[in-house]
Amino acid sequence: AQRVTQPEKLLSVFKGAPVELKCNYSYSGSPELFWYVQYSRQRLQLLLRHISRESIKGFTADLNKGETSFHLKKPFAQEEDSAMYYCALSVKFNKFYFGSGTKLNVKP
Amino acid sequence: DTGVSQDPRHKITKRGQNVTFRCDPISEHNRLYWYRQTLGQGPEFLTYFQNEAQLEKSRLLSDRFSAERPKGSFSTLEIQRTEQGDSAMYLCASSLGQYNEQFFGPGTRLTVL
């Protein structure tokens, strides 16, 4: 069965520190993976997807099929990065499975 | 176009009552998704539409839940005989085509007393 696991509910880092939000998935097929972000009082929005292989707001994520992971990384965290982050897996862009989310708190 | 809209934003109902939520997608978006989100969890897929056709429905969805998108534009999600366990945020999202970004609405928060 498809499953997305985000082991950390809360991650606190200081401004300027590197950040890594962990995401592991379970899927027997070829995964399509995404990171979504929800800033305070805003809607859920797409941050990046692995097929685009692009960096958004300094964030990158690499799909590691061997470790079934899609960790989100940023070398220097900013206070405005504080938000809720969700990793998601898509089955043929039809059904989407979300992890339980990690709250990132960037301290000044 | 201000994005995906949902109505109402909040709904409080008594157990056993029926409720209906509406979602208006972004114009020309042919895909529409419904999700449910409970406290401390990520969005849980419920169902999706391609135009007016409902192509998939989660097996987690009981028979008390039904969704429609009669003209391929707005969609409604109805919950019959609500239970306290139905209390959640119900999210709608739309996309232009299968492979494009989903845009989420603000959600409807349902509280079943």
CSV table of C-alpha atoms in Angstrom, one decimal:
chain,number,residue,atom,x,y,z
A,1,ALA,CA,0.0,0.0,0.0
A,2,GLN,CA,1.1,3.5,-0.7
A,3,ARG,CA,2.3,5.5,2.4
A,4,VAL,CA,4.2,8.6,3.1
A,5,THR,CA,6.0,9.0,6.4
A,6,GLN,CA,7.3,12.3,7.8
A,7,PRO,CA,9.0,11.2,11.1
A,8,GLU,CA,9.3,14.7,12.6
A,9,LYS,CA,6.3,16.6,13.7
A,10,LEU,CA,8.3,19.7,14.7
A,11,LEU,CA,11.7,20.9,13.5
A,12,SER,CA,13.3,23.9,15.1
A,13,VAL,CA,16.4,25.5,13.6
A,14,PHE,CA,18.1,28.9,13.9
A,15,LYS,CA,18.2,31.4,11.1
A,16,GLY,CA,21.0,30.6,8.7
A,17,ALA,CA,21.3,27.0,9.8
A,18,PRO,CA,20.8,24.2,7.3
A,19,VAL,CA,17.5,22.4,7.4
A,20,GLU,CA,16.4,19.0,6.2
A,21,LEU,CA,12.8,17.8,6.4
A,22,LYS,CA,12.6,14.0,6.1
A,23,CYS,CA,10.2,12.1,3.9
A,24,ASN,CA,10.1,8.4,3.3
A,25,TYR,CA,7.6,6.7,1.0
A,26,SER,CA,6.2,3.2,0.3
A,27,TYR,CA,5.2,2.5,-3.2
A,28,SER,CA,5.9,-0.4,-5.6
A,29,GLY,CA,5.6,1.6,-8.8
A,30,SER,CA,7.4,4.6,-10.2
A,31,PRO,CA,6.7,7.4,-7.7
A,32,GLU,CA,5.8,11.0,-8.4
A,33,LEU,CA,6.7,13.0,-5.3
A,34,PHE,CA,5.9,16.5,-4.2
A,35,TRP,CA,6.5,18.9,-1.3
A,36,TYR,CA,3.7,21.2,-0.3
A,37,VAL,CA,3.9,24.1,2.1
A,38,GLN,CA,1.3,25.9,4.2
A,39,TYR,CA,2.3,29.2,5.7
A,40,SER,CA,0.3,30.6,8.6
A,41,ARG,CA,-3.2,31.5,7.6
A,42,GLN,CA,-2.6,30.6,4.0
A,43,ARG,CA,-3.7,27.8,1.7
A,44,LEU,CA,-1.8,24.7,1.0
A,45,GLN,CA,0.5,25.3,-2.0
A,46,LEU,CA,2.9,23.4,-4.1
A,47,LEU,CA,6.6,24.0,-3.2
A,48,LEU,CA,8.3,21.6,-5.6
A,49,ARG,CA,8.0,18.3,-7.4
A,50,HIS,CA,10.8,15.9,-8.2
A,51,ILE,CA,10.1,15.7,-11.9
A,52,SER,CA,10.9,19.4,-12.2
A,53,ARG,CA,14.3,19.1,-10.6
A,54,GLU,CA,14.2,22.8,-9.7
A,55,SER,CA,15.0,24.8,-6.7
A,56,ILE,CA,12.2,26.9,-5.2
A,57,LYS,CA,12.9,29.5,-2.5
A,58,GLY,CA,16.3,27.8,-2.1
A,59,PHE,CA,14.7,24.4,-1.3
A,60,THR,CA,15.7,21.3,-3.2
A,61,ALA,CA,14.7,17.7,-2.9
A,62,ASP,CA,16.3,14.6,-4.4
A,63,LEU,CA,14.5,11.4,-5.0
A,64,ASN,CA,16.5,8.4,-3.6
A,65,LYS,CA,14.8,5.3,-4.9
A,66,GLY,CA,17.2,3.0,-3.0
A,67,GLU,CA,16.3,4.6,0.3
A,68,THR,CA,12.7,5.4,-0.8
A,69,SER,CA,13.2,9.0,0.4
A,70,PHE,CA,12.5,12.5,-0.8
A,71,HIS,CA,14.0,14.7,1.8
A,72,LEU,CA,13.6,18.5,1.5
A,73,LYS,CA,16.8,20.6,2.1
A,74,LYS,CA,17.8,24.2,2.3
A,75,PRO,CA,21.3,25.3,3.2
A,76,PHE,CA,20.4,28.5,5.0
A,77,ALA,CA,17.1,28.7,6.7
A,78,GLN,CA,15.2,32.0,6.8
A,79,GLU,CA,12.5,33.1,9.3
A,80,GLU,CA,10.0,33.3,6.5
A,81,ASP,CA,10.5,29.6,5.9
A,82,SER,CA,8.6,28.8,9.1
A,83,ALA,CA,5.6,26.9,8.0
A,84,MET,CA,4.0,23.4,7.8
A,85,TYR,CA,5.5,21.2,5.2
A,86,TYR,CA,3.8,18.1,3.7
A,87,CYS,CA,5.4,15.5,1.5
A,88,ALA,CA,3.1,13.8,-1.0
A,89,LEU,CA,3.1,10.9,-3.3
A,90,SER,CA,1.1,10.7,-6.5
A,91,VAL,CA,-0.1,7.6,-8.2
A,92,LYS,CA,-0.2,8.5,-11.9
A,93,PHE,CA,-1.2,12.1,-10.9
A,94,ASN,CA,-4.6,10.7,-10.0
A,95,LYS,CA,-4.5,9.9,-6.3
A,96,PHE,CA,-2.4,11.8,-3.9
A,97,TYR,CA,-1.1,10.5,-0.6
A,98,PHE,CA,0.1,13.1,2.0
A,99,GLY,CA,2.4,12.6,5.0
A,100,SER,CA,1.3,14.0,8.3
A,101,GLY,CA,3.5,17.0,8.0
A,102,THR,CA,6.4,18.7,9.7
A,103,LYS,CA,6.2,22.1,11.3
A,104,LEU,CA,9.4,24.0,10.6
A,105,ASN,CA,10.2,26.8,13.1
A,106,VAL,CA,13.1,29.0,12.2
A,107,LYS,CA,14.2,31.0,15.2
A,108,PRO,CA,15.9,34.4,14.8
B,1,ASP,CA,-10.4,34.9,-10.7
B,2,THR,CA,-9.3,34.7,-7.1
B,3,GLY,CA,-8.5,31.0,-7.0
B,4,VAL,CA,-10.4,28.0,-5.7
B,5,SER,CA,-13.3,29.0,-3.4
B,6,GLN,CA,-15.2,26.9,-0.9
B,7,ASP,CA,-18.5,27.5,0.8
B,8,PRO,CA,-19.2,27.6,3.7
B,9,ARG,CA,-15.9,28.2,5.5
B,10,HIS,CA,-17.3,26.8,8.7
B,11,LYS,CA,-20.1,24.5,9.4
B,12,ILE,CA,-21.4,23.3,12.8
B,13,THR,CA,-24.0,20.6,12.8
B,14,LYS,CA,-25.6,18.1,15.1
B,15,ARG,CA,-24.9,14.4,14.7
B,16,GLY,CA,-27.3,12.8,12.3
B,17,GLN,CA,-27.8,15.8,10.1
B,18,ASN,CA,-26.9,16.1,6.5
B,19,VAL,CA,-24.4,18.7,5.3
B,20,THR,CA,-23.3,19.9,1.8
B,21,PHE,CA,-20.2,21.7,0.9
B,22,ARG,CA,-19.5,23.6,-2.4
B,23,CYS,CA,-16.2,24.0,-4.2
B,24,ASP,CA,-15.7,26.4,-7.1
B,25,PRO,CA,-12.5,25.6,-9.0
B,26,ILE,CA,-10.4,28.0,-11.0
B,27,SER,CA,-12.0,28.6,-14.4
B,28,GLU,CA,-11.1,26.1,-17.0
B,29,HIS,CA,-9.6,23.7,-14.5
B,30,ASN,CA,-10.9,20.3,-15.6
B,31,ARG,CA,-9.6,18.4,-12.6
B,32,LEU,CA,-11.2,18.7,-9.2
B,33,TYR,CA,-10.1,16.9,-6.0
B,34,TRP,CA,-11.6,16.6,-2.5
B,35,TYR,CA,-9.6,15.9,0.6
B,36,ARG,CA,-10.3,15.6,4.3
B,37,GLN,CA,-7.8,16.7,6.9
B,38,THR,CA,-8.0,16.0,10.6
B,39,LEU,CA,-5.9,17.6,13.3
B,40,GLY,CA,-2.3,16.7,13.1
B,41,GLN,CA,-2.6,14.8,9.9
B,42,GLY,CA,-2.0,15.6,6.2
B,43,PRO,CA,-4.8,15.8,3.6
B,44,GLU,CA,-6.5,12.5,2.9
B,45,PHE,CA,-7.6,11.8,-0.6
B,46,LEU,CA,-11.4,11.4,-0.9
B,47,THR,CA,-12.2,11.6,-4.6
B,48,TYR,CA,-11.5,13.4,-7.9
B,49,PHE,CA,-13.2,14.5,-11.0
B,50,GLN,CA,-12.1,14.9,-14.6
B,51,ASN,CA,-14.7,17.3,-15.9
B,52,GLU,CA,-18.0,15.9,-14.7
B,53,ALA,CA,-16.8,12.3,-14.4
B,54,GLN,CA,-15.9,11.0,-11.0
B,55,LEU,CA,-13.0,8.8,-11.8
B,56,GLU,CA,-11.9,7.5,-8.4
B,57,LYS,CA,-13.3,7.4,-4.9
B,58,SER,CA,-11.3,6.4,-1.8
B,59,ARG,CA,-12.2,3.1,-0.3
B,60,LEU,CA,-12.0,4.9,3.0
B,61,LEU,CA,-15.1,6.9,2.0
B,62,SER,CA,-18.2,5.5,3.4
B,63,ASP,CA,-21.5,5.3,1.6
B,64,ARG,CA,-22.6,8.4,3.6
B,65,PHE,CA,-20.3,10.5,1.4
B,66,SER,CA,-21.2,11.6,-2.1
B,67,ALA,CA,-19.7,14.1,-4.5
B,68,GLU,CA,-21.0,15.5,-7.7
B,69,ARG,CA,-19.7,17.9,-10.4
B,70,PRO,CA,-22.8,18.1,-12.6
B,71,LYS,CA,-21.5,20.4,-15.3
B,72,GLY,CA,-17.8,20.0,-14.9
B,73,SER,CA,-17.6,23.3,-13.1
B,74,PHE,CA,-18.4,23.6,-9.4
B,75,SER,CA,-18.6,20.5,-7.2
B,76,THR,CA,-20.6,19.5,-4.1
B,77,LEU,CA,-19.7,17.1,-1.3
B,78,GLU,CA,-22.5,15.8,0.7
B,79,ILE,CA,-22.3,13.9,4.0
B,80,GLN,CA,-25.4,12.2,5.2
B,81,ARG,CA,-26.1,11.3,8.8
B,82,THR,CA,-23.0,13.0,10.1
B,83,GLU,CA,-21.0,11.5,12.9
B,84,GLN,CA,-18.6,13.1,15.3
B,85,GLY,CA,-15.8,11.4,13.5
B,86,ASP,CA,-16.6,13.4,10.4
B,87,SER,CA,-15.4,16.5,12.1
B,88,ALA,CA,-12.5,17.7,9.9
B,89,MET,CA,-11.3,20.3,7.4
B,90,TYR,CA,-12.6,19.5,3.9
B,91,LEU,CA,-10.3,20.7,1.2
B,92,CYS,CA,-10.9,21.1,-2.5
B,93,ALA,CA,-8.2,21.5,-5.1
B,94,SER,CA,-8.3,22.0,-8.9
B,95,SER,CA,-5.8,21.6,-11.7
B,96,LEU,CA,-5.6,22.2,-15.4
B,97,GLY,CA,-5.0,18.7,-16.6
B,98,GLN,CA,-3.6,15.7,-15.0
B,99,TYR,CA,0.0,16.7,-14.7
B,100,ASN,CA,-0.3,20.2,-13.6
B,101,GLU,CA,-0.2,21.8,-10.2
B,102,GLN,CA,-3.1,21.5,-7.8
B,103,PHE,CA,-4.4,24.7,-6.4
B,104,PHE,CA,-6.1,24.4,-3.0
B,105,GLY,CA,-9.1,26.2,-1.6
B,106,PRO,CA,-9.3,27.6,1.9
B,107,GLY,CA,-11.2,24.6,3.1
B,108,THR,CA,-14.5,24.1,5.0
B,109,ARG,CA,-14.2,23.3,8.6
B,110,LEU,CA,-16.9,20.9,9.8
B,111,THR,CA,-17.7,20.4,13.5
B,112,VAL,CA,-20.2,17.7,14.3
B,113,LEU,CA,-21.6,18.0,17.8
